Amino acid sequence: VEHAVSPRGTLALAAAARARAALHGRGHALPEDVEDLAADALSHRLVPSWRATSEGVTAREIVARTLAHVRPW
């Protein structure tokens, strides 16, 4: 990763997860909300390294791989 997601990116993800929860009639976000929104909320804020790009690894893949290693349940 050349440039990681900033704190504002994580705040945007948290806000999106809360909004998704509200749309589903819940007063709180679940880990599934975060997981479902993470790629969209974070991938455009992440800059893969030159090496990752040359190997065809996208920002969305980096987010997905990261989520696979930090499952909260």
XYZ file of N, CA and C in Angstrom:
219
model
N 0.856 -1.178 0.000
C 0.000 0.000 0.000
C 0.897 1.235 0.000
N 0.671 2.084 -0.979
C 1.433 3.327 -1.078
C 0.876 4.382 -0.112
N -0.429 4.562 -0.130
C -1.099 5.495 0.780
C -2.305 4.790 1.382
N -2.333 4.739 2.703
C -3.422 4.051 3.407
C -4.643 4.960 3.544
N -5.719 4.376 4.006
C -6.952 5.118 4.246
C -6.747 6.055 5.428
N -7.222 7.275 5.295
C -7.075 8.258 6.364
C -8.150 8.046 7.434
N -8.004 8.691 8.576
C -9.052 8.607 9.598
C -10.422 9.056 9.077
N -10.435 10.028 8.175
C -11.710 10.455 7.599
C -12.380 9.319 6.832
N -11.588 8.448 6.224
C -12.152 7.305 5.515
C -12.850 6.343 6.453
N -12.255 6.112 7.602
C -12.892 5.210 8.558
C -14.146 5.853 9.163
N -14.119 7.175 9.331
C -15.319 7.860 9.818
C -16.440 7.781 8.784
N -16.088 7.882 7.517
C -17.090 7.760 6.454
C -17.674 6.350 6.431
N -16.839 5.353 6.634
C -17.321 3.974 6.676
C -18.274 3.776 7.853
N -17.923 4.312 9.001
C -18.798 4.179 10.176
C -20.141 4.873 9.938
N -20.114 6.051 9.335
C -21.365 6.768 9.053
C -22.216 6.001 8.050
N -21.580 5.437 7.039
C -22.318 4.655 6.043
C -22.933 3.413 6.682
N -22.205 2.774 7.592
C -22.729 1.585 8.271
C -23.932 1.946 9.140
N -23.869 3.081 9.825
C -25.016 3.533 10.625
C -26.213 3.847 9.742
N -25.965 4.473 8.596
C -27.056 4.796 7.666
C -27.687 3.522 7.118
N -26.869 2.535 6.782
C -27.398 1.256 6.279
C -28.235 0.576 7.349
N -27.770 0.625 8.583
C -28.531 0.027 9.682
C -29.889 0.720 9.819
N -29.901 2.035 9.731
C -31.161 2.776 9.841
C -32.110 2.405 8.704
N -31.570 2.235 7.505
C -32.405 1.834 6.366
C -33.016 0.447 6.564
N -32.337 -0.369 7.360
C -32.841 -1.706 7.657
C -33.637 -1.741 8.972
N -33.941 -0.568 9.525
C -34.773 -0.482 10.712
C -34.070 -0.788 12.020
N -32.756 -0.695 12.032
C -31.997 -0.943 13.259
C -31.423 0.359 13.789
N -31.237 0.423 15.089
C -30.647 1.599 15.713
C -29.142 1.489 15.879
N -28.569 0.440 15.385
C -27.115 0.227 15.518
C -26.595 -0.534 14.305
N -25.336 -0.311 13.994
C -24.692 -0.999 12.878
C -24.171 -2.349 13.336
N -24.178 -3.284 12.429
C -23.634 -4.621 12.681
C -22.338 -4.795 11.893
N -21.512 -5.760 12.280
C -20.296 -6.024 11.503
C -20.596 -6.288 10.026
N -21.733 -6.881 9.746
C -22.098 -7.161 8.358
C -22.294 -5.867 7.566
N -22.789 -4.828 8.218
C -22.942 -3.535 7.554
C -21.579 -2.990 7.139
N -20.645 -3.063 8.055
C -19.292 -2.578 7.774
C -18.666 -3.403 6.657
N -18.789 -4.706 6.745
C -18.185 -5.577 5.737
C -18.774 -5.320 4.351
N -20.081 -5.144 4.285
C -20.723 -4.937 2.988
C -20.368 -3.590 2.361
N -20.045 -2.603 3.167
C -19.763 -1.266 2.651
C -18.278 -0.940 2.536
N -17.433 -1.734 3.148
C -16.009 -1.403 3.243
C -15.348 -1.205 1.884
N -15.579 -2.091 0.954
C -14.913 -1.976 -0.349
C -15.294 -0.671 -1.037
N -16.568 -0.314 -1.000
C -17.005 0.920 -1.648
C -16.505 2.162 -0.919
N -16.524 2.130 0.399
C -16.142 3.309 1.179
C -14.635 3.523 1.258
N -13.866 2.460 1.172
C -12.426 2.581 1.399
C -11.549 2.444 0.162
N -11.996 1.713 -0.846
C -11.099 1.404 -1.962
C -10.647 2.639 -2.733
N -11.491 3.648 -2.871
C -11.054 4.840 -3.605
C -10.153 5.738 -2.763
N -10.025 5.432 -1.475
C -9.161 6.214 -0.589
C -7.805 5.537 -0.383
N -7.620 4.393 -0.981
C -6.430 3.578 -0.803
C -5.637 3.574 -2.106
N -4.336 3.780 -2.016
C -3.495 3.760 -3.212
C -2.563 2.560 -3.123
N -2.780 1.560 -3.999
C -1.889 0.395 -3.983
C -0.470 0.791 -4.391
N 0.485 0.026 -3.919
C 1.872 0.277 -4.307
C 2.070 -0.067 -5.779
N 3.180 0.380 -6.331
C 3.481 0.069 -7.722
C 3.568 -1.439 -7.912
N 4.188 -2.114 -6.970
C 4.326 -3.565 -7.078
C 2.958 -4.251 -7.106
N 2.068 -3.853 -6.216
C 0.727 -4.444 -6.195
C 0.015 -4.184 -7.516
N 0.119 -2.966 -8.012
C -0.522 -2.625 -9.278
C 0.044 -3.454 -10.418
N 1.355 -3.639 -10.435
C 1.978 -4.424 -11.508
C 1.579 -5.899 -11.439
N 1.194 -6.356 -10.245
C 0.740 -7.739 -10.078
C -0.765 -7.861 -10.261
N -1.426 -6.738 -10.588
C -2.858 -6.759 -10.842
C -3.729 -6.710 -9.600
N -3.137 -6.361 -8.468
C -3.895 -6.282 -7.219
C -4.565 -4.912 -7.150
N -5.870 -4.903 -6.978
C -6.621 -3.650 -6.909
C -6.841 -3.229 -5.459
N -7.254 -1.984 -5.297
C -7.557 -1.478 -3.956
C -8.703 -2.275 -3.330
N -9.703 -2.654 -4.135
C -10.824 -3.451 -3.621
C -10.329 -4.800 -3.102
N -9.364 -5.404 -3.788
C -8.812 -6.681 -3.322
C -8.065 -6.513 -2.003
N -7.350 -5.412 -1.866
C -6.619 -5.163 -0.617
C -7.604 -5.030 0.541
N -8.697 -4.312 0.320
C -9.716 -4.172 1.361
C -10.310 -5.542 1.694
N -10.630 -6.330 0.674
C -11.218 -7.656 0.899
C -10.261 -8.564 1.666
N -8.997 -8.541 1.305
C -8.003 -9.374 2.007
C -7.859 -8.941 3.462
N -7.892 -7.641 3.687
C -7.782 -7.125 5.048
C -8.976 -7.563 5.885
N -10.176 -7.429 5.326
C -11.369 -7.859 6.047
C -11.338 -9.357 6.371
N -10.784 -10.155 5.482
C -10.704 -11.592 5.711
C -9.815 -11.918 6.908
N -8.896 -11.020 7.244
C -7.989 -11.264 8.370
C -8.454 -10.660 9.679
N -9.489 -9.835 9.659
C -9.919 -9.168 10.886
C -11.407 -9.395 11.170
N -11.893 -10.554 10.892
C -13.300 -10.869 11.135
C -13.586 -10.694 12.630
N -14.639 -9.928 12.965
C -14.934 -9.655 14.372
C -15.721 -10.768 15.053
N -16.123 -11.799 14.346
C -16.926 -12.849 14.958
C -16.297 -14.196 14.825
